PDB file of C-alpha atoms and ligand atoms in Angstrom:
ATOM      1  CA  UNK I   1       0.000   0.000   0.000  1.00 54.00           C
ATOM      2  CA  UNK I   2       2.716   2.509   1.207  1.00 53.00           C
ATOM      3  CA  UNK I   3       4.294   1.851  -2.256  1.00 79.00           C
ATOM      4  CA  UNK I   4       1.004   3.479  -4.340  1.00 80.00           C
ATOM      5  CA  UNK I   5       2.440   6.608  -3.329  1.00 80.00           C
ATOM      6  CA  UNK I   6       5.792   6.226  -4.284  1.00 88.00           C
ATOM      7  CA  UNK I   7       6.722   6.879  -8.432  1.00 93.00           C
ATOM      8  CA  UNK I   8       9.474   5.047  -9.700  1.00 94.00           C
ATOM      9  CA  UNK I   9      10.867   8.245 -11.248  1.00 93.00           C
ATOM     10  CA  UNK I  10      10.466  11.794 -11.155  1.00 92.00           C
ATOM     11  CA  UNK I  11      11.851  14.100 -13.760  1.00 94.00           C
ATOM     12  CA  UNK I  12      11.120  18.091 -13.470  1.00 93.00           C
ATOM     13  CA  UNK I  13      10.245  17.747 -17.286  1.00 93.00           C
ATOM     14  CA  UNK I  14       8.532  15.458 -19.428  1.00 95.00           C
ATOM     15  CA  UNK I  15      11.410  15.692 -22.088  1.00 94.00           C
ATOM     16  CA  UNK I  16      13.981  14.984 -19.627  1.00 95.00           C
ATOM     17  CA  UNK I  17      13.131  11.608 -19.327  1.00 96.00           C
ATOM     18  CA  UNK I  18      15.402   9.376 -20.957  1.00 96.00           C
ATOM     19  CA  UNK I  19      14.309   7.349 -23.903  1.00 96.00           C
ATOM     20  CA  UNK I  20      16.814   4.679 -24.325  1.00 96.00           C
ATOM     21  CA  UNK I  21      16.162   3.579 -20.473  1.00 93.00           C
ATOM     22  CA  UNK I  22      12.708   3.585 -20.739  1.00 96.00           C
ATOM     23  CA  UNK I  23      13.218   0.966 -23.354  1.00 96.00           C
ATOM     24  CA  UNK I  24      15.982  -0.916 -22.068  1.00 95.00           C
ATOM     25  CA  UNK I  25      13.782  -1.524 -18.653  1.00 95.00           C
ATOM     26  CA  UNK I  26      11.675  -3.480 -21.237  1.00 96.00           C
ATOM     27  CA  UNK I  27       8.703  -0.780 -21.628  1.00 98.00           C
ATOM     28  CA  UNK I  28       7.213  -0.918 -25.230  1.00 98.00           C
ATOM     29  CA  UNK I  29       4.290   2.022 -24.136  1.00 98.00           C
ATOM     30  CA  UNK I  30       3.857   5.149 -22.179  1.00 98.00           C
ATOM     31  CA  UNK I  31       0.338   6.405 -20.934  1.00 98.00           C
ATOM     32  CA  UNK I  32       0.798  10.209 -21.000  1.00 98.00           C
ATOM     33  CA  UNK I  33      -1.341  12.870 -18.890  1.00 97.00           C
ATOM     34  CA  UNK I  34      -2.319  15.490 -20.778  1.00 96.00           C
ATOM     35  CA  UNK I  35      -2.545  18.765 -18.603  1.00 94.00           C
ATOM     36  CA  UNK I  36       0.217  20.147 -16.870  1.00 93.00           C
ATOM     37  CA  UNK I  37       2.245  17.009 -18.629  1.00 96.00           C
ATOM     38  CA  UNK I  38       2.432  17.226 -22.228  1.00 96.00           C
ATOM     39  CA  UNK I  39       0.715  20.773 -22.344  1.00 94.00           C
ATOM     40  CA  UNK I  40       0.094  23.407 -19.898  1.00 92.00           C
ATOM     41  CA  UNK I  41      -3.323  23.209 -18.088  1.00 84.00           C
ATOM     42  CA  UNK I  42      -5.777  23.340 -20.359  1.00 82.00           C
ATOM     43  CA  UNK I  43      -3.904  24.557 -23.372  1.00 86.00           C
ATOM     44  CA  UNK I  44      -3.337  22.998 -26.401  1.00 86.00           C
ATOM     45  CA  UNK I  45       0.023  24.286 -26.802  1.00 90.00           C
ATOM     46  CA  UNK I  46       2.616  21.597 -26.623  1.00 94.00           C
ATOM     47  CA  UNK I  47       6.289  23.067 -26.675  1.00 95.00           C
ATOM     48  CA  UNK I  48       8.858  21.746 -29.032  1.00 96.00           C
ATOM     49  CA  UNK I  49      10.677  20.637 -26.623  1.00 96.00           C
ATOM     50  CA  UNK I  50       8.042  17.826 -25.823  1.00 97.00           C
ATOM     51  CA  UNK I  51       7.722  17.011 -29.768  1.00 97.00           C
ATOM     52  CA  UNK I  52      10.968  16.496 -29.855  1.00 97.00           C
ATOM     53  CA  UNK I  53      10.934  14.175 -26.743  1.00 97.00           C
ATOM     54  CA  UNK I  54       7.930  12.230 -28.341  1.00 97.00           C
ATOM     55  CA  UNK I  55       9.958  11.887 -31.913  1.00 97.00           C
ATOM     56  CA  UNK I  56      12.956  10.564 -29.890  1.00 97.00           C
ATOM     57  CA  UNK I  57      10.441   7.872 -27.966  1.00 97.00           C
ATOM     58  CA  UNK I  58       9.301   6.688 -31.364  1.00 96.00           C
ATOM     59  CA  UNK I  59      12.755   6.229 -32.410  1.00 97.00           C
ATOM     60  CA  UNK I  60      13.096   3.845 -29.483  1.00 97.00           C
ATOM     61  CA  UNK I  61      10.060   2.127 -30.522  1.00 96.00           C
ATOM     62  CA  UNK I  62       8.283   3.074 -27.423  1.00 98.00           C
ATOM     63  CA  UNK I  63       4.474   3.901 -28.797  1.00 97.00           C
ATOM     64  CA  UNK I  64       2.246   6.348 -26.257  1.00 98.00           C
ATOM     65  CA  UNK I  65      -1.329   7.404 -25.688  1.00 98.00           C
ATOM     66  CA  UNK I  66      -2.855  10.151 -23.919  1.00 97.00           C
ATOM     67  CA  UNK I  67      -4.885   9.113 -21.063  1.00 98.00           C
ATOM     68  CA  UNK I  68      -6.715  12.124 -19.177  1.00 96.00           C
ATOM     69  CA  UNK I  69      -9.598  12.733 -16.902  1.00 94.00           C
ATOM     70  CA  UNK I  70     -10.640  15.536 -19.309  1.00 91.00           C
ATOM     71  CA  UNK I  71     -14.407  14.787 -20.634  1.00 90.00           C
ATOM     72  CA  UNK I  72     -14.101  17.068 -23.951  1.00 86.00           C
ATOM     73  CA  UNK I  73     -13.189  15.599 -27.170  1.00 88.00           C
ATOM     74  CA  UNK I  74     -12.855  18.167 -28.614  1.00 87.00           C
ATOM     75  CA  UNK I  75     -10.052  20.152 -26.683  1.00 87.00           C
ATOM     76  CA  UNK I  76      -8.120  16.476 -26.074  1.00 93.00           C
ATOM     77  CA  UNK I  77      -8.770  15.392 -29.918  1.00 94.00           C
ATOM     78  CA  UNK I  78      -7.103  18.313 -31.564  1.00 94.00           C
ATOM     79  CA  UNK I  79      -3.846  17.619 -29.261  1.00 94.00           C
ATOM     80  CA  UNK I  80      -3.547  13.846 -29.557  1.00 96.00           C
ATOM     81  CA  UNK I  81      -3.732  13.354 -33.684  1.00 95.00           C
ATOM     82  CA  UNK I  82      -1.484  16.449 -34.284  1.00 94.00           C
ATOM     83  CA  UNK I  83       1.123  14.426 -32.255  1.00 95.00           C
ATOM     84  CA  UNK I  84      -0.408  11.392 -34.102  1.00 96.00           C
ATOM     85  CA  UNK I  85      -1.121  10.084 -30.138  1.00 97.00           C
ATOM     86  CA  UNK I  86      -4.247   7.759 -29.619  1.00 97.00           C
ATOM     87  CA  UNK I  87      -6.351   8.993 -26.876  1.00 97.00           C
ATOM     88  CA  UNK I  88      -8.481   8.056 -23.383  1.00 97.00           C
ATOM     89  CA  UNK I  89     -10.808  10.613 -22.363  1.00 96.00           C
ATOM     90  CA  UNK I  90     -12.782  10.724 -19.220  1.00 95.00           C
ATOM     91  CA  UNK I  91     -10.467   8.340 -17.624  1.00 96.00           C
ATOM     92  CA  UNK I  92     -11.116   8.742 -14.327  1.00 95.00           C
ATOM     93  CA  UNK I  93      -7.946   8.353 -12.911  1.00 94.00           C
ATOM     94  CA  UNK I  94      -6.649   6.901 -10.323  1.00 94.00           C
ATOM     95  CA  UNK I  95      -9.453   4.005 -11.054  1.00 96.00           C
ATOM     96  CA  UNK I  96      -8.246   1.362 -13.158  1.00 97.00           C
ATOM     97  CA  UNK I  97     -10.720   1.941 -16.826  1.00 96.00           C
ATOM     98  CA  UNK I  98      -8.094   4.601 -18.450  1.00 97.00           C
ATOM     99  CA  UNK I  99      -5.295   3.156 -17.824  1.00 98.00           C
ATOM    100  CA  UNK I 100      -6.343  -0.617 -19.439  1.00 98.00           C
ATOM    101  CA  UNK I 101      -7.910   1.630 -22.585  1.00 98.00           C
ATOM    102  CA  UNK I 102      -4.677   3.290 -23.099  1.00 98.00           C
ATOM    103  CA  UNK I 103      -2.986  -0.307 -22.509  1.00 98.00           C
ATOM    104  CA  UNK I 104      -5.246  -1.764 -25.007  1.00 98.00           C
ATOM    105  CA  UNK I 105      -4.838   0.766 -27.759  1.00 98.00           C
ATOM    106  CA  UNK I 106      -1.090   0.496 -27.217  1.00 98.00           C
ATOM    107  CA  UNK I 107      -1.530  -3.156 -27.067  1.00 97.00           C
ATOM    108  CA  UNK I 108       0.933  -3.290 -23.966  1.00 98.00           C
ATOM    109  CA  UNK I 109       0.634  -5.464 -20.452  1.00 98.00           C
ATOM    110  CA  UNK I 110       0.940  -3.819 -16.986  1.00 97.00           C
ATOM    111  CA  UNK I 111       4.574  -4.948 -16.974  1.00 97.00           C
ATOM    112  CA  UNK I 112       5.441  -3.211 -20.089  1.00 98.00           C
ATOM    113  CA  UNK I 113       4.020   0.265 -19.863  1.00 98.00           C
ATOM    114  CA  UNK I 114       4.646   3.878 -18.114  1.00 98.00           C
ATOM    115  CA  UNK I 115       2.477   6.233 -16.172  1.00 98.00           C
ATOM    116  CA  UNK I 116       3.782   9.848 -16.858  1.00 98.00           C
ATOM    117  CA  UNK I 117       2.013  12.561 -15.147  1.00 96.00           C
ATOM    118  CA  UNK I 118       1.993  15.522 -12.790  1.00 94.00           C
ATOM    119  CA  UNK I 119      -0.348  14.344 -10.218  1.00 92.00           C
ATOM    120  CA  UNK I 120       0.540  11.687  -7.797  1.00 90.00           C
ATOM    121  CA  UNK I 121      -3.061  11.394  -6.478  1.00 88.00           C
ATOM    122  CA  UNK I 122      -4.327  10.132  -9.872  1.00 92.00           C
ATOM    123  CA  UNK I 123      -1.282   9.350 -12.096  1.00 96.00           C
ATOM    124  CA  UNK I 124       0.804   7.687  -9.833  1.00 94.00           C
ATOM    125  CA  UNK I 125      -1.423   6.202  -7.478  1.00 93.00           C
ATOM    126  CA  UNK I 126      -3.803   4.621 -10.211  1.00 96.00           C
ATOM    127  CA  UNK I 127      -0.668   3.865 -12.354  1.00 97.00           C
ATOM    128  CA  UNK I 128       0.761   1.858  -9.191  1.00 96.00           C
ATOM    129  CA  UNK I 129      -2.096  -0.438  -8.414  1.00 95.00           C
ATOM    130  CA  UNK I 130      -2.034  -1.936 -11.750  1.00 96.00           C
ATOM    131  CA  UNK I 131       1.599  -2.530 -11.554  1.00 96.00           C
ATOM    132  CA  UNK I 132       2.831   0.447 -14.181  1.00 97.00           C
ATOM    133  CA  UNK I 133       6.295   1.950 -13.608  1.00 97.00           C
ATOM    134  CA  UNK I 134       5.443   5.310 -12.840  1.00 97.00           C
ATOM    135  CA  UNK I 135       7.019   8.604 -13.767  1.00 96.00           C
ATOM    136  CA  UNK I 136       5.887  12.115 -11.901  1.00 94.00           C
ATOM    137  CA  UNK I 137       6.729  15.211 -13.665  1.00 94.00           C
ATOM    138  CA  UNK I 138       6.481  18.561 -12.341  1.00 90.00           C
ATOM    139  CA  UNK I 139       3.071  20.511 -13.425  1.00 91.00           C
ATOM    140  CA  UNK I 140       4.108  22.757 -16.302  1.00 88.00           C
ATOM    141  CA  UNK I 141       2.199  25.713 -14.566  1.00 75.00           C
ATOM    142  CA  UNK I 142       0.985  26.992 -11.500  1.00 76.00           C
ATOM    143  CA  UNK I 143      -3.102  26.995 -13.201  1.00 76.00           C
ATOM    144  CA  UNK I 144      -4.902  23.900 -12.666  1.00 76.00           C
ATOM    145  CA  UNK I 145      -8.445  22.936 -11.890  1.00 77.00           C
ATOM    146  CA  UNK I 146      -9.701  24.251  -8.396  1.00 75.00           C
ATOM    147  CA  UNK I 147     -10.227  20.346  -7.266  1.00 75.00           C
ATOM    148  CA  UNK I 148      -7.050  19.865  -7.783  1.00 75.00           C
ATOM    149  CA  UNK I 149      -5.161  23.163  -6.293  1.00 75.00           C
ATOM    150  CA  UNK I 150      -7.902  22.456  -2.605  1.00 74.00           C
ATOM    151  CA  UNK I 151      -7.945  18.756  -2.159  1.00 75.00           C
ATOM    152  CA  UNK I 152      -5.348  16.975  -4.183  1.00 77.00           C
ATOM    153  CA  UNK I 153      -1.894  18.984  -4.075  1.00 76.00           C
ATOM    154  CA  UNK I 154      -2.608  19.366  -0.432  1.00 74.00           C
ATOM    155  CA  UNK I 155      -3.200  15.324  -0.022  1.00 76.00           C
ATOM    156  CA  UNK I 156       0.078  15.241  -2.040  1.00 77.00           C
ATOM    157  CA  UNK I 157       1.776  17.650   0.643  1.00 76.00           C
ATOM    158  CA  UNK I 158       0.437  15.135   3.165  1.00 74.00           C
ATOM    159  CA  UNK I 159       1.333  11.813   1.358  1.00 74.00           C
ATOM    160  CA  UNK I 160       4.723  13.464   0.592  1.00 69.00           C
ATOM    161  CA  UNK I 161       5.158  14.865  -2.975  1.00 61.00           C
ATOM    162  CA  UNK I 162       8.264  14.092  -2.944  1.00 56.00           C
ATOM    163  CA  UNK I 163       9.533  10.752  -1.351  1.00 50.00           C
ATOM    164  CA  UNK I 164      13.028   9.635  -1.340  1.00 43.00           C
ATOM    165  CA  UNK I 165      13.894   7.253  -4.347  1.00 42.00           C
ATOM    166  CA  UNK I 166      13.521   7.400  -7.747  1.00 42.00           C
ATOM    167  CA  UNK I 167      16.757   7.480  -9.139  1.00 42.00           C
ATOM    168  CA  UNK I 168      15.587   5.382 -13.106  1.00 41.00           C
ATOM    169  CA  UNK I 169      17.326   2.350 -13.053  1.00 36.00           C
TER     170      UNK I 169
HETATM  171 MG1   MG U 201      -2.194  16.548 -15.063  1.00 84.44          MG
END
C-alpha cells in the first residue's frame, strides 16, 4: 500500500526523461497525462521541446497514448492526432478503466508500460495499483483545476510529494 504513493521516477520535465532507459527496462508504451504534462493546463500548446521528446520515444520504438480525466473531445482530440497520439478521455484516474484503454490501444501489459504525469493522487497512485512503472513530472504551470489546487496537491503535501527514491534504473 505505502508503495502506491511512491513513483518510480520523477523528472522536473517530461522531455527529460530518458528514452533509451525507458526501453531498455523493457517498456514498449507510455500512458501520457495530458494537462500540466504534455501541455500546460488546459492549453493545447505543446512546446517543441516535448515534440521532440515524443519523436525521440518513437525512435526507441516506445508507442504512447494520452490518457486524461478531461471529458471534452474536442479540446483532447485536436492535441492527440497532431502528435499522431491515440487517446483516453474521461479516464477517471486513479481508477483502473483509463489506464487498461490506453494499454489496449497500445496493445501493452501492466509490466510493459509507463504512467507519466503531474499528479501523484491520480497518475501515480492509479498507475501503481495496476503494476505500471510510474514517472511524476512537475506541473508545467501553476493553473490547474480548483479540485485539484484544494484537495489533491494538499493530499500530495500530506502523502509526501516528494519521497526519497527514484533514481531510473
Ligand atoms: Mg495533469
Amino acid at each position: 500500500m505505502r508503495d502506491w504513493f511512491r513513483p518510480h521516477h520523477m523528472v522536473h520535465r517530461l522531455e527529460e526523461l530518458d528514452c533509451a532507459t525507458l526501453r531498455e527496462r523493457g517498456l514498449r508504451g507510455v500512458l501520457l497525462d495530458l494537462d500540466n504534462t504534455l501541455a500546460p493546463w488546459r492549453s493545447q500548446e505543446v512546446s517543441g521541446a516535448v515534440e521532440a521528446w515524443l519523436a525521440r520515444l518513437r525512435t526507441y520504438d516506445l508507442r504512447a497514448c494520452v490518457v486524461t480525466n478531461a471529458a471534452h473531445t474536442r479540446r483532447v482530440a485536436p492535441v492527440a492526432e497532431r502528435l499522431g497520439l491515440p487517446w483516453v478521455t474521461s479516464a477517471y484516474k486513479p481508477l483502473p478503466h483509463g489506464f487498461r484503454r490506453g494499454m489496449a490501444l497500445l496493445d501493452t501489459e501492466p509490466e510493459t508500460t509507463a504512467m507519466i504525469g503531474d499528479l501523484m493522487t491520480m497518475d501515480i497512485i492509479g498507475g501503481n495499483r495496476l503494476g505500471l512503472y510510474t514517472v511524476l513530472v512537475e506541473p508545467m504551470c501553476n493553473r490547474e483545476a480548483l479540485l485539484t489546487r484544494w484537495l489533491q496537491r494538499p493530499l500530495e503535501a500530506l502523502i509526501g510529494r516528494r519521497p526519497r527514491c527514484c533514481k531510473l534504473v
